[in-house]
Amino acid sequence: MTTVEPEFSFRPVLFPLHLKPGRSLVAVTERIDCDIVYSAYLQGIFPWYEEARGEPVCWWSPDPRFVLFPEELHVPSRLRRFMKHSPFRYTMNRDFEQVISRCAGIVRPGQTGTWIGPAMIDVYCRLHEAGAAHSVEAWHGDTLAGGFYGVSIGQVFFGESMFSAEPDSAKSAFVRFVLAFRQCGGMLIDSQVYTDNIARFGGRNISRDSFLQMEKKLLGKSLLSPLPVTFEQLKLL
């Protein structure tokens, strides 16, 4: 069984890229919509800008690129023990809008605002409706305790943002996701730039050229089974 392709017919947008070593900002546009965002992922690019400040839409292709190969997943022993008795119920695509909204509301050290503004939320919600963007949720009873969202194309998952309202909620959901993604034949998780959080799970930097070469090979290959179903049926560690 193959993955479900997005239902919208996007208009391909080619970026006039100038990929110089060490330079991450590769393009600037006046608008952001589903066509241009989906096309950007196909070219190894993602949007990141502060809408509230009136910034133009900035498009990034970091060098180096921070990724996680599912087969290299490292689960810290304390988290592994936690997951054996986790109080959370894990789902995929049950409340995308709440997940992205909660991610937008996180106060992050060293940041005065958020790159997840109303226009960004609208675009990713429409990508979700089309089948391209996905959310992962950890529930404590009927309360959303944590989660993350991203875009899935072929055998690549592009992670965008994560939030935790309760300890280990998003971390345990992420581990479960990586295990399910690997079981489905997923080969590459893009974390864009270095974070301590993903580094502790085995994330590492690779060159932009290596990332773009891998992406080109993997985007056209389908997963072996439906990721949301595999995720929710996955047996714990």
Short mmCIF file of C-alpha atoms in Angstrom, two decimals:
data_model
loop_
_atom_site.label_atom_id
_atom_site.label_comp_id
_atom_site.label_asym_id
_atom_site.label_seq_id
_atom_site.Cartn_x
_atom_site.Cartn_y
_atom_site.Cartn_z
CA MET A 1 0.00 0.00 0.00
CA THR A 2 1.34 3.44 -0.89
CA THR A 3 0.99 6.83 0.67
CA VAL A 4 -1.86 9.18 -0.19
CA GLU A 5 -0.71 12.02 -2.40
CA PRO A 6 -1.91 15.56 -1.60
CA GLU A 7 -5.34 16.23 -3.10
CA PHE A 8 -4.59 19.77 -4.27
CA SER A 9 -2.96 20.46 -7.61
CA PHE A 10 -0.16 22.82 -6.70
CA ARG A 11 1.47 25.16 -9.19
CA PRO A 12 5.22 24.45 -9.13
CA VAL A 13 7.30 27.45 -8.15
CA LEU A 14 11.02 27.43 -8.93
CA PHE A 15 13.22 29.52 -6.67
CA PRO A 16 16.14 31.41 -8.26
CA LEU A 17 18.55 29.99 -5.72
CA HIS A 18 22.06 31.15 -4.98
CA LEU A 19 23.45 28.37 -2.80
CA LYS A 20 26.71 29.69 -1.41
CA PRO A 21 28.62 27.73 1.26
CA GLY A 22 27.55 28.81 4.73
CA ARG A 23 24.68 30.94 3.42
CA SER A 24 21.26 29.78 4.60
CA LEU A 25 18.87 32.52 3.41
CA VAL A 26 18.28 31.72 -0.25
CA ALA A 27 15.14 33.62 -1.31
CA VAL A 28 12.61 36.27 -0.26
CA THR A 29 9.02 36.59 -1.50
CA GLU A 30 6.09 38.87 -0.85
CA ARG A 31 3.55 36.07 -0.41
CA ILE A 32 3.15 32.63 1.08
CA ASP A 33 0.64 30.03 -0.10
CA CYS A 34 0.28 26.26 -0.54
CA ASP A 35 1.82 26.26 -4.01
CA ILE A 36 5.00 27.99 -2.99
CA VAL A 37 5.41 26.17 0.35
CA TYR A 38 4.96 22.70 -1.15
CA SER A 39 7.30 23.59 -4.02
CA ALA A 40 9.85 24.84 -1.50
CA TYR A 41 9.97 21.50 0.31
CA LEU A 42 10.61 19.78 -3.01
CA GLN A 43 13.70 22.00 -3.37
CA GLY A 44 14.98 21.60 0.20
CA ILE A 45 13.72 25.00 1.32
CA PHE A 46 11.39 26.10 4.12
CA PRO A 47 9.81 29.40 5.25
CA TRP A 48 10.89 31.13 8.44
CA TYR A 49 10.03 34.75 9.19
CA GLU A 50 8.22 36.89 11.76
CA GLU A 51 4.90 37.91 10.27
CA ALA A 52 3.99 40.13 13.22
CA ARG A 53 7.02 42.34 12.51
CA GLY A 54 5.99 42.82 8.91
CA GLU A 55 8.96 40.87 7.58
CA PRO A 56 8.85 39.56 3.99
CA VAL A 57 8.64 35.79 3.62
CA CYS A 58 12.18 34.45 4.04
CA TRP A 59 13.12 31.06 2.60
CA TRP A 60 15.97 29.03 4.06
CA SER A 61 18.21 26.16 3.03
CA PRO A 62 20.73 25.75 5.89
CA ASP A 63 24.27 24.60 5.35
CA PRO A 64 24.88 22.36 7.23
CA ARG A 65 21.47 20.68 7.54
CA PHE A 66 20.39 19.01 10.77
CA VAL A 67 18.70 15.63 10.22
CA LEU A 68 17.79 12.40 11.94
CA PHE A 69 18.10 9.07 10.19
CA PRO A 70 15.39 6.82 11.69
CA GLU A 71 17.75 3.84 11.95
CA GLU A 72 20.06 5.98 14.12
CA LEU A 73 17.37 6.85 16.66
CA HIS A 74 18.70 6.94 20.21
CA VAL A 75 16.15 6.69 23.02
CA PRO A 76 17.52 7.84 26.40
CA SER A 77 17.10 5.14 29.03
CA ARG A 78 14.98 7.37 31.28
CA LEU A 79 12.56 8.13 28.43
CA ARG A 80 12.47 4.47 27.45
CA ARG A 81 11.38 3.59 30.99
CA PHE A 82 8.78 6.37 30.93
CA MET A 83 7.26 5.10 27.68
CA LYS A 84 6.64 1.66 29.16
CA HIS A 85 4.15 3.26 31.56
CA SER A 86 3.21 6.39 29.64
CA PRO A 87 0.01 8.13 30.81
CA PHE A 88 -0.55 9.54 27.34
CA ARG A 89 -2.70 8.42 24.42
CA TYR A 90 -1.02 9.05 21.08
CA THR A 91 -2.75 9.99 17.82
CA MET A 92 -1.99 11.45 14.41
CA ASN A 93 -4.00 14.10 12.58
CA ARG A 94 -6.72 14.31 15.24
CA ASP A 95 -6.33 18.05 15.94
CA PHE A 96 -3.85 19.68 13.58
CA GLU A 97 -5.14 23.19 14.15
CA GLN A 98 -4.75 22.99 17.92
CA VAL A 99 -1.24 21.54 17.62
CA ILE A 100 0.04 24.27 15.31
CA SER A 101 -1.67 26.94 17.40
CA ARG A 102 -0.07 25.62 20.59
CA CYS A 103 3.33 25.54 18.85
CA ALA A 104 2.81 29.17 17.84
CA GLY A 105 2.14 30.13 21.46
CA ILE A 106 5.38 28.76 22.90
CA VAL A 107 7.72 31.28 24.51
CA ARG A 108 11.24 30.30 23.43
CA PRO A 109 14.45 31.54 25.10
CA GLY A 110 16.16 34.21 23.02
CA GLN A 111 13.12 34.84 20.81
CA THR A 112 10.78 37.80 21.11
CA GLY A 113 8.10 36.47 18.79
CA THR A 114 7.03 33.48 16.71
CA TRP A 115 7.49 32.57 13.06
CA ILE A 116 4.12 30.76 13.14
CA GLY A 117 1.81 33.67 12.34
CA PRO A 118 -1.80 33.62 11.05
CA ALA A 119 -0.76 33.33 7.39
CA MET A 120 1.57 30.43 8.17
CA ILE A 121 -1.12 28.68 10.22
CA ASP A 122 -3.64 29.08 7.40
CA VAL A 123 -1.26 27.64 4.79
CA TYR A 124 -0.26 24.62 6.87
CA CYS A 125 -3.85 23.89 7.85
CA ARG A 126 -4.73 23.80 4.16
CA LEU A 127 -1.74 21.57 3.47
CA HIS A 128 -3.04 19.31 6.24
CA GLU A 129 -6.50 19.20 4.67
CA ALA A 130 -4.83 18.19 1.41
CA GLY A 131 -2.91 15.35 3.07
CA ALA A 132 0.59 16.86 2.98
CA ALA A 133 0.98 18.20 6.54
CA HIS A 134 0.51 16.03 9.62
CA SER A 135 0.17 16.50 13.35
CA VAL A 136 1.13 14.13 16.15
CA GLU A 137 -0.70 14.43 19.45
CA ALA A 138 -0.14 13.20 23.00
CA TRP A 139 -3.35 13.31 25.05
CA HIS A 140 -3.76 13.13 28.82
CA GLY A 141 -7.40 12.22 29.06
CA ASP A 142 -9.16 14.72 26.80
CA THR A 143 -6.44 17.36 27.17
CA LEU A 144 -3.74 17.90 24.57
CA ALA A 145 -0.51 17.49 26.53
CA GLY A 146 1.99 17.85 23.71
CA GLY A 147 2.65 17.30 20.04
CA PHE A 148 4.34 18.42 16.86
CA TYR A 149 3.64 18.90 13.18
CA GLY A 150 5.44 18.72 9.85
CA VAL A 151 5.18 17.87 6.18
CA SER A 152 5.53 14.37 4.76
CA ILE A 153 6.56 13.84 1.13
CA GLY A 154 7.66 10.42 -0.08
CA GLN A 155 10.11 8.92 2.40
CA VAL A 156 11.04 12.28 3.95
CA PHE A 157 9.40 13.98 6.93
CA PHE A 158 10.08 17.69 7.38
CA GLY A 159 9.62 18.53 11.07
CA GLU A 160 8.40 22.03 11.81
CA SER A 161 7.62 22.69 15.48
CA MET A 162 6.91 20.93 18.77
CA PHE A 163 5.33 21.85 22.09
CA SER A 164 5.01 20.20 25.50
CA ALA A 165 2.45 21.17 28.14
CA GLU A 166 3.42 18.16 30.26
CA PRO A 167 6.87 16.60 30.73
CA ASP A 168 7.89 14.00 28.13
CA SER A 169 4.63 14.36 26.18
CA ALA A 170 6.13 15.56 22.89
CA LYS A 171 9.38 13.62 23.37
CA SER A 172 7.58 10.30 23.79
CA ALA A 173 5.28 11.12 20.86
CA PHE A 174 8.34 11.89 18.73
CA VAL A 175 10.03 8.58 19.57
CA ARG A 176 6.84 6.72 18.73
CA PHE A 177 6.61 8.64 15.45
CA VAL A 178 10.20 7.86 14.44
CA LEU A 179 9.66 4.15 15.12
CA ALA A 180 6.47 4.15 13.04
CA PHE A 181 8.08 6.19 10.27
CA ARG A 182 10.97 3.73 10.09
CA GLN A 183 8.56 0.79 10.04
CA CYS A 184 6.76 2.41 7.08
CA GLY A 185 10.00 2.76 5.15
CA GLY A 186 10.72 6.39 6.03
CA MET A 187 14.37 7.23 5.48
CA LEU A 188 14.99 10.83 6.48
CA ILE A 189 13.66 13.28 9.09
CA ASP A 190 14.60 16.89 8.45
CA SER A 191 15.06 19.00 11.58
CA GLN A 192 16.42 21.95 9.57
CA VAL A 193 18.87 23.42 12.11
CA TYR A 194 20.58 22.09 15.22
CA THR A 195 18.54 21.69 18.40
CA ASP A 196 19.62 20.03 21.65
CA ASN A 197 16.26 18.25 21.73
CA ILE A 198 16.71 16.35 18.46
CA ALA A 199 20.46 15.92 19.02
CA ARG A 200 19.76 13.78 22.08
CA PHE A 201 17.77 11.44 19.83
CA GLY A 202 20.66 11.00 17.40
CA GLY A 203 20.24 13.98 15.09
CA ARG A 204 23.34 15.21 13.33
CA ASN A 205 24.54 17.75 10.81
CA ILE A 206 25.17 16.83 7.18
CA SER A 207 26.20 19.08 4.33
CA ARG A 208 23.50 20.84 2.35
CA ASP A 209 24.70 19.10 -0.81
CA SER A 210 24.29 15.68 0.85
CA PHE A 211 20.83 16.61 2.08
CA LEU A 212 19.68 17.80 -1.35
CA GLN A 213 21.01 14.65 -3.02
CA MET A 214 19.22 12.40 -0.50
CA GLU A 215 16.03 14.41 -0.76
CA LYS A 216 16.00 14.14 -4.55
CA LYS A 217 16.20 10.34 -4.31
CA LEU A 218 13.64 9.91 -1.52
CA LEU A 219 10.84 12.36 -2.37
CA GLY A 220 9.55 10.21 -5.22
CA LYS A 221 9.50 6.98 -3.22
CA SER A 222 6.30 6.03 -1.40
CA LEU A 223 6.04 4.76 2.15
CA LEU A 224 5.22 1.06 2.50
CA SER A 225 2.07 1.57 4.59
CA PRO A 226 -0.15 4.43 5.86
CA LEU A 227 1.85 6.31 8.47
CA PRO A 228 -1.07 7.44 10.72
CA VAL A 229 -2.40 3.89 10.99
CA THR A 230 1.04 2.44 11.71
CA PHE A 231 1.70 5.15 14.30
CA GLU A 232 -1.50 4.55 16.27
CA GLN A 233 -1.17 0.76 16.14
CA LEU A 234 2.53 0.67 17.02
CA LYS A 235 3.47 -1.50 19.96
CA LEU A 236 5.55 0.35 22.55
CA LEU A 237 9.22 -0.28 23.23
#
